GROMACS .gro file of C-alpha atoms in nm:
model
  297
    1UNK     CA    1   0.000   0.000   0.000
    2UNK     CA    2   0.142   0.279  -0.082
    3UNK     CA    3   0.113   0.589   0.138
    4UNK     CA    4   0.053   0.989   0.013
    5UNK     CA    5   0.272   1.276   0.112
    6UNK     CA    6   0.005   1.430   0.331
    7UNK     CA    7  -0.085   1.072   0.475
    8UNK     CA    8   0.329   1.050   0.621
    9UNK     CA    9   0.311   1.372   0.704
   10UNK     CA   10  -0.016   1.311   0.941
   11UNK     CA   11   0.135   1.013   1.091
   12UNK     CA   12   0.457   1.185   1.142
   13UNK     CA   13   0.298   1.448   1.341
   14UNK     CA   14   0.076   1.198   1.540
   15UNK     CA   15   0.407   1.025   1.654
   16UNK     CA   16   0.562   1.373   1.767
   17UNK     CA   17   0.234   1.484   1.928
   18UNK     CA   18   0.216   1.120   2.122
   19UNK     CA   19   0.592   1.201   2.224
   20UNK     CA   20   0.500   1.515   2.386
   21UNK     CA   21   0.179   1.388   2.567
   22UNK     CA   22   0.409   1.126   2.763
   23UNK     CA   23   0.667   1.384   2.841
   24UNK     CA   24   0.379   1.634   2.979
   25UNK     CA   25   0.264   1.306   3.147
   26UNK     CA   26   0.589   1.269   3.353
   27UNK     CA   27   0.620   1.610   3.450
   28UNK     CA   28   0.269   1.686   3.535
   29UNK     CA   29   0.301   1.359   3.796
   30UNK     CA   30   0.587   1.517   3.950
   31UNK     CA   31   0.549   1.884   3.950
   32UNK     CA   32   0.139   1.873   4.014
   33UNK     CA   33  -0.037   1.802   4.348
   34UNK     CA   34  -0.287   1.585   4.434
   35UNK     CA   35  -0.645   1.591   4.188
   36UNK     CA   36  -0.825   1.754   4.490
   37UNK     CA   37  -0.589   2.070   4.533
   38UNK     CA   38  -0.564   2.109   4.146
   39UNK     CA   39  -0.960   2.116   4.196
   40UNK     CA   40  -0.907   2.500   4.336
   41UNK     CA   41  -1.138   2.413   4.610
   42UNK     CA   42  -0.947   2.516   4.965
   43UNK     CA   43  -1.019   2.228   5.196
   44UNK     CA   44  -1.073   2.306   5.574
   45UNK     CA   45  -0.864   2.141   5.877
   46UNK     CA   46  -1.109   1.980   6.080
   47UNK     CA   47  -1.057   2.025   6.447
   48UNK     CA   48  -0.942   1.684   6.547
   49UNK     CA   49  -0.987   1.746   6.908
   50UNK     CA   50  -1.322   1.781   6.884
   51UNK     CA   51  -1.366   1.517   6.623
   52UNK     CA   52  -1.149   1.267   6.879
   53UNK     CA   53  -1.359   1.403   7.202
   54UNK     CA   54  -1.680   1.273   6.999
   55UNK     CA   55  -1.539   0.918   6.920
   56UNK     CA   56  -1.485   0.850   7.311
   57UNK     CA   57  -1.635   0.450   7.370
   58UNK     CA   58  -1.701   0.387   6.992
   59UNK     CA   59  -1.663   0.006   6.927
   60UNK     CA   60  -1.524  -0.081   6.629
   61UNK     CA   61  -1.535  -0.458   6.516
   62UNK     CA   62  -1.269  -0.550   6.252
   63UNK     CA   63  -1.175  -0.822   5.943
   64UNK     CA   64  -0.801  -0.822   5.813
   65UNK     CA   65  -0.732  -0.993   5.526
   66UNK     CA   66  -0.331  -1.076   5.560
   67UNK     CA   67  -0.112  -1.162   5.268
   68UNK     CA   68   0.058  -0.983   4.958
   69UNK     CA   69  -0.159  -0.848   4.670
   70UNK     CA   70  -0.219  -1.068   4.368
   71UNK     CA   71  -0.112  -1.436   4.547
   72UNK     CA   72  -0.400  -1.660   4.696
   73UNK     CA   73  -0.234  -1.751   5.009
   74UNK     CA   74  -0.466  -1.520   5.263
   75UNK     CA   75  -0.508  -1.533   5.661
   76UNK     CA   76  -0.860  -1.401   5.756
   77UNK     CA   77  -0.822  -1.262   6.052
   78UNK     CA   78  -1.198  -1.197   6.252
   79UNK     CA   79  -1.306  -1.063   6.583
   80UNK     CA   80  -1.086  -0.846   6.645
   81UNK     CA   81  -1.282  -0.579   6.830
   82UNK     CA   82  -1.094  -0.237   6.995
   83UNK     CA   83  -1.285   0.038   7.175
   84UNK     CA   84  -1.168   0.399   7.137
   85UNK     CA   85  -1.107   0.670   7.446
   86UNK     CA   86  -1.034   1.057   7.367
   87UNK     CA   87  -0.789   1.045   7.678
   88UNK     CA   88  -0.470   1.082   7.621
   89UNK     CA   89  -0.270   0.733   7.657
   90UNK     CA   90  -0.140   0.785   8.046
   91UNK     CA   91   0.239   0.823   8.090
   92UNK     CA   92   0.261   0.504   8.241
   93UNK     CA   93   0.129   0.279   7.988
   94UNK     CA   94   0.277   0.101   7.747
   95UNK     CA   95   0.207   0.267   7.379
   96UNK     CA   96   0.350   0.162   7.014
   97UNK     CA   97   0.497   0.498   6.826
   98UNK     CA   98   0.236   0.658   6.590
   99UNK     CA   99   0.314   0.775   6.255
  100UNK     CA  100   0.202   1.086   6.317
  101UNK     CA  101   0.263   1.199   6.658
  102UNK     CA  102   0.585   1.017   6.613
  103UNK     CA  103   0.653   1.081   6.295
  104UNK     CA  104   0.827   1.384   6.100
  105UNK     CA  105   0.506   1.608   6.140
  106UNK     CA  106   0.385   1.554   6.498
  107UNK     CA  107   0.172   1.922   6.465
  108UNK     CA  108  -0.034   1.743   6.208
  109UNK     CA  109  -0.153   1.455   6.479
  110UNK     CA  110  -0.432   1.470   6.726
  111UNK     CA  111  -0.169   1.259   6.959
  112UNK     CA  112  -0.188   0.944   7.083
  113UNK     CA  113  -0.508   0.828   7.208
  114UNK     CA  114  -0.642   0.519   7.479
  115UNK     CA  115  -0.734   0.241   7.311
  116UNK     CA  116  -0.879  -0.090   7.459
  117UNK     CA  117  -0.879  -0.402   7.279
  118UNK     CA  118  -1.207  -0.573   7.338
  119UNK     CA  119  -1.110  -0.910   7.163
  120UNK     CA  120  -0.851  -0.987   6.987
  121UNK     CA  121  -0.883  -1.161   6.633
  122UNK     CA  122  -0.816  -1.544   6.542
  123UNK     CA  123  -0.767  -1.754   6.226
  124UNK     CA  124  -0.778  -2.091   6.146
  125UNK     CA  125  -0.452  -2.267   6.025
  126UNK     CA  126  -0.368  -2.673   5.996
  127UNK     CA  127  -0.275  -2.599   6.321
  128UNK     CA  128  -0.634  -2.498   6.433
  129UNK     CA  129  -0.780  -2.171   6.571
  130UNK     CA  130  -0.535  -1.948   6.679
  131UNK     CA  131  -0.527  -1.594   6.880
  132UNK     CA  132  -0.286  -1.313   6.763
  133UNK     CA  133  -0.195  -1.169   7.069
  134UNK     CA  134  -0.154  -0.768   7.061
  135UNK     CA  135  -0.054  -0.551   7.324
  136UNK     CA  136   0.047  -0.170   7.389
  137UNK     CA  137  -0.246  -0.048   7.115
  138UNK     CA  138  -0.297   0.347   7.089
  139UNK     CA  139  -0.462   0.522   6.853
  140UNK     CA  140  -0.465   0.906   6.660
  141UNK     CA  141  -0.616   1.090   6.377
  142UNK     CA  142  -0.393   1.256   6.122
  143UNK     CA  143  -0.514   1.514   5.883
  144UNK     CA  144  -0.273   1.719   5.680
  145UNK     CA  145  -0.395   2.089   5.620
  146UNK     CA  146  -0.572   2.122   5.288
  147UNK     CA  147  -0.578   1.745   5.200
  148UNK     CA  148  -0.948   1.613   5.154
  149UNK     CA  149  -0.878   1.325   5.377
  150UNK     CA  150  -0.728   1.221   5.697
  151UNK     CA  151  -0.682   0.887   5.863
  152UNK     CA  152  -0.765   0.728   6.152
  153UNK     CA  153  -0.469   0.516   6.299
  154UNK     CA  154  -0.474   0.213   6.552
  155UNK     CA  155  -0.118   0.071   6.623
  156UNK     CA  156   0.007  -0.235   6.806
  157UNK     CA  157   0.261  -0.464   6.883
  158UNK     CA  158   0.215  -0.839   6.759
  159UNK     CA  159   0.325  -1.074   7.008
  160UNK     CA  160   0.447  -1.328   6.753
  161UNK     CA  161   0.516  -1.420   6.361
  162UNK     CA  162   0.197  -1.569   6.250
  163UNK     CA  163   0.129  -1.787   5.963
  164UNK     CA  164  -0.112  -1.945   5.740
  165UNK     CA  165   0.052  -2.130   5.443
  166UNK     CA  166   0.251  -1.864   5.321
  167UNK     CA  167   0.037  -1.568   5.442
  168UNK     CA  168   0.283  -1.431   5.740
  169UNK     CA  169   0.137  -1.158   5.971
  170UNK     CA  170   0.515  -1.069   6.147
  171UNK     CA  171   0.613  -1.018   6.499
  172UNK     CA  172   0.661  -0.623   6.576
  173UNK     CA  173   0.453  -0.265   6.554
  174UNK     CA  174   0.165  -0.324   6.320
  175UNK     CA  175  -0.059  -0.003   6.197
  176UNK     CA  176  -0.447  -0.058   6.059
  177UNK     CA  177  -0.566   0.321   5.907
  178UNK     CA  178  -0.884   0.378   5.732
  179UNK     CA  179  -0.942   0.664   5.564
  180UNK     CA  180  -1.198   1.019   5.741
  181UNK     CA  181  -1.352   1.252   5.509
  182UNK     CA  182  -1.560   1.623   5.511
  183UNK     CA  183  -1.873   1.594   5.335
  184UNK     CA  184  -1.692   1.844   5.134
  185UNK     CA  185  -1.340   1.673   5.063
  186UNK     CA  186  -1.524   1.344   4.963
  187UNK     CA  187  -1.766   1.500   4.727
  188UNK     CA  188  -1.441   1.662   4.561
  189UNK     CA  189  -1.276   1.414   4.552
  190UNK     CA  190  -1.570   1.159   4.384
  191UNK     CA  191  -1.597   1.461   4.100
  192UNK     CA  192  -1.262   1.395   4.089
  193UNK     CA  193  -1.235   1.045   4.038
  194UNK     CA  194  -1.562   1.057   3.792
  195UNK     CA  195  -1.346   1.260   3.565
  196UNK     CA  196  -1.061   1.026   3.552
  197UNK     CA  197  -1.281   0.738   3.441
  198UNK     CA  198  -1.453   0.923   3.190
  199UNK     CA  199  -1.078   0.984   3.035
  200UNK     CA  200  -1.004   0.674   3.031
  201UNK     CA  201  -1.310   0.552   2.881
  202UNK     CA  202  -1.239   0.773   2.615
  203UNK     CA  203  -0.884   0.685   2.579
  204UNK     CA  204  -1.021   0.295   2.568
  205UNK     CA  205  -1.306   0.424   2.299
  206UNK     CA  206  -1.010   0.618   2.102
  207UNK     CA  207  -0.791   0.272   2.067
  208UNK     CA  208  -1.080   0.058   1.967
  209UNK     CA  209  -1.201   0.310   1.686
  210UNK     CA  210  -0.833   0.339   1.647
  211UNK     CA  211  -0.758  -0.044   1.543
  212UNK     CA  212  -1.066  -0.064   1.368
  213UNK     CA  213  -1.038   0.192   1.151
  214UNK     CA  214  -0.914   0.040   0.794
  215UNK     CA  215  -0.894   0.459   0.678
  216UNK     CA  216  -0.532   0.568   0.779
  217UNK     CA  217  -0.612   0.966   0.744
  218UNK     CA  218  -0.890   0.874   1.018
  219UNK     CA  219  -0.680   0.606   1.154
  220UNK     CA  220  -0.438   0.907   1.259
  221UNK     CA  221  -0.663   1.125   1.355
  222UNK     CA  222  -0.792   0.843   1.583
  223UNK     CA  223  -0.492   0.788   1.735
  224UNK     CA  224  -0.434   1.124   1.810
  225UNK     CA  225  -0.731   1.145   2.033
  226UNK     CA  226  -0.606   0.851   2.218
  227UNK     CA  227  -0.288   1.034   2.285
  228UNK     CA  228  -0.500   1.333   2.401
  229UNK     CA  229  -0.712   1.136   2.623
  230UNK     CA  230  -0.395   0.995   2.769
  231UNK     CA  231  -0.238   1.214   2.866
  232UNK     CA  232  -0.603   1.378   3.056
  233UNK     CA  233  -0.552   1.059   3.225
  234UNK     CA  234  -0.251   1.107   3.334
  235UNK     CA  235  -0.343   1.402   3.490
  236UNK     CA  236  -0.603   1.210   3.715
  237UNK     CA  237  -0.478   0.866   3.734
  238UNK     CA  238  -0.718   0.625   3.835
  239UNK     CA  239  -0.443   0.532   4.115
  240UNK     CA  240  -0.502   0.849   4.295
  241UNK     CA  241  -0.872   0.749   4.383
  242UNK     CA  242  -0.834   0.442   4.500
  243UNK     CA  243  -0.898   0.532   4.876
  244UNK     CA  244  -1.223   0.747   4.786
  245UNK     CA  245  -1.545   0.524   4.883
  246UNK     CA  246  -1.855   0.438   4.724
  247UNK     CA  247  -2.168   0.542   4.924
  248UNK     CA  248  -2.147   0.185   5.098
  249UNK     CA  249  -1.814   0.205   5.226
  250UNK     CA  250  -1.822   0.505   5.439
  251UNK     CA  251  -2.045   0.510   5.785
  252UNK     CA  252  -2.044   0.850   6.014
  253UNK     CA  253  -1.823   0.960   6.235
  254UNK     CA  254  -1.990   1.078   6.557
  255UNK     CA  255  -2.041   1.466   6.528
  256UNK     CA  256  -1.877   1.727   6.828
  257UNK     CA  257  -2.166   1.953   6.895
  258UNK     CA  258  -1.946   2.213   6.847
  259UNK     CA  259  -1.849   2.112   6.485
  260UNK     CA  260  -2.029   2.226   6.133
  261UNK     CA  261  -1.891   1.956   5.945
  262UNK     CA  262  -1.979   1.582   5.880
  263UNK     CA  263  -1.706   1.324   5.879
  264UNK     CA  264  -1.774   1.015   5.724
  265UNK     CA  265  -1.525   0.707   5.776
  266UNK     CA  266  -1.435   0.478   5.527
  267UNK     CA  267  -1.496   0.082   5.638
  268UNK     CA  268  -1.223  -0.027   5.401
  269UNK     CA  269  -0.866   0.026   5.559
  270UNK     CA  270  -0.491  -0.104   5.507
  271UNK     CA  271  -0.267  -0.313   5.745
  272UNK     CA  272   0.063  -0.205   5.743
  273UNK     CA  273   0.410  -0.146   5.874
  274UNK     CA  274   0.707   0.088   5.942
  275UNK     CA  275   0.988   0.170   6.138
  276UNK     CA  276   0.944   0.512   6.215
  277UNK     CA  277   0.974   0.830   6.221
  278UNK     CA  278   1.088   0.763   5.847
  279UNK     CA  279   1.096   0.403   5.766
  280UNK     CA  280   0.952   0.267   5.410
  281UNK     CA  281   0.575   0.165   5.442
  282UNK     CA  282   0.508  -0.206   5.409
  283UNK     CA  283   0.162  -0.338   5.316
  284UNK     CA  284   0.061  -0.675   5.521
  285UNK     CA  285  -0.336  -0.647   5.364
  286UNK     CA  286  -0.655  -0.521   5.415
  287UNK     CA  287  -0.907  -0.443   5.681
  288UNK     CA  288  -1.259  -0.397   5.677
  289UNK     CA  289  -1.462  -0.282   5.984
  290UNK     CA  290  -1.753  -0.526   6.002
  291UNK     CA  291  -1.955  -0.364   6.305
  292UNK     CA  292  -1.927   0.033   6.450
  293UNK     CA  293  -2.118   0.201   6.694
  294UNK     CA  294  -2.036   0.545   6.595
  295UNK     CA  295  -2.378   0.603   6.526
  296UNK     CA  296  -2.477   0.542   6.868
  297UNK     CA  297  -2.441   0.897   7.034
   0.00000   0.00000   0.00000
């Protein structure tokens, strides 16, 4: 087949214009912040001392799911139940280090919190039901100023390495955070995310029409709004909303009566570890809370 001057010259510029999306890509990821900032809305700092004071005696009943992402060796870990206090932890109690009041921004912490372990969860291995014993559990919020989210952080020491095939929840300071939005924040941040997937529905659309299309002046053409719709999506990357909820995965946080806002908590959390203040973060699994009783005022 033999191709006309203007035909190269189409596809020429195509491959130059797809060049420069990817490069505007790379840059935009690192020079940009995150989708809700670029939003121009100005998010407000909740007052976590309130927000803390209002959570004193909620029960929270959680389900990890231990193991890495992708294999199908798993350890479901249930009943694990912990009760939250708004004291501070007292000096002479026993406390795992937080991430945030411990961490490199303390100022951005409410502090380290009581926290009460109910129950702690058990598994089933080939060598029967099994315990994993916790101790020294403390909890905080963290909220960084003008981020849509915080999280709400529950840390403890496991007693021992546990396993289940090759699922391995290890010995040492373990941290479970799910993430605590503004009414506000998560309705940003769910326009947010609804614009990413329409881009990348349109950059799917653009590639089918694209390999479908037996026409190369419209074959170009089509593959130029694949590279446009690219590099939208690169802009808002679907990885960036993973943490924001559907309407059934968030449940209210109880309300200060001294606060305007509503802050919802999302049920779906991760289990992870550090060494702080600035260790790399390590993902063990999931949690899910099962049960609350933050509606119960």
């Amino acid at each position: 087949m033999k191709y006309t001057n203007l035909t190269v010259a189409l596809i020429s510029f195509v491959v130059v214009a797809d060049n420069m999306a990817s490069t505007t890509a790379f840059f935009s990821s690192v020079l940009t912040s995150s989708p809700a900032r670029r939003s121009g809305k100005q998010q407000i700092l909740p007052d976590l001392g309130n927000i803390v004071e209002a959570q004193h005696e909620a029960v929270l009943q959680i389900a990890l799911d231990i193991g890495k992402s992708g294999e199908s060796s798993r350890m479901g870990i249930k009943g694990l139940t912990l009760e939250l206090h708004s004291e501070a932890v007292p000096s002479d109690q026993p406390s795992v280090k937080l991430p945030g009041i411990n961490g490199p921004h303390p100022e951005l912490s409410s502090g380290s919190r009581r926290l009460e372990i109910q129950e702690e969860g058990g598994f089933v291995s080939l060598g029967g039901a099994q315990k994993v014993g916790m101790k020294d559990p403390c909890w905080e919020m963290v909220w960084r100023d003008g981020a849509p989210a915080g999280s709400l952080v529950c840390g403890f020491d496991i007693s021992d390495d546990y396993h289940r095939n090759d699922a391995t929840l290890p010995k040492g300071k373990t941290y479970i955070s799910f993430p605590v939005w503004t009414t506000e924040g998560l309705a940003d941040a769910r326009e947010q995310k609804a614009k990413s997937m329409g881009y990348n529905q349109a950059k799917r659309d653009a590639l089918d029409e694209f390999q479908q299309e037996p026409n190369l002046l419209l074959k170009a053409l089509k593959y130029r709004e694949a590279c446009v719709a690219a590099e939208k999506c690169s802009l808002y990357p679907m990885r960036n909303f993973a943490i924001v909820p559907d309407a059934e995965e968030i449940v209210p946080f109880r309300k200060h009566q001294e606060s305007a806002d509503d802050i919802w908590l999302t049920t779906r959390g991760v289990v992870w570890a550090t060494e702080l203040p600035r260790g790399q973060k390590v993902v063990l699994g999931s949690a899910n809370i099962i049960q609350s009783t933050f509606s119960e005022q």
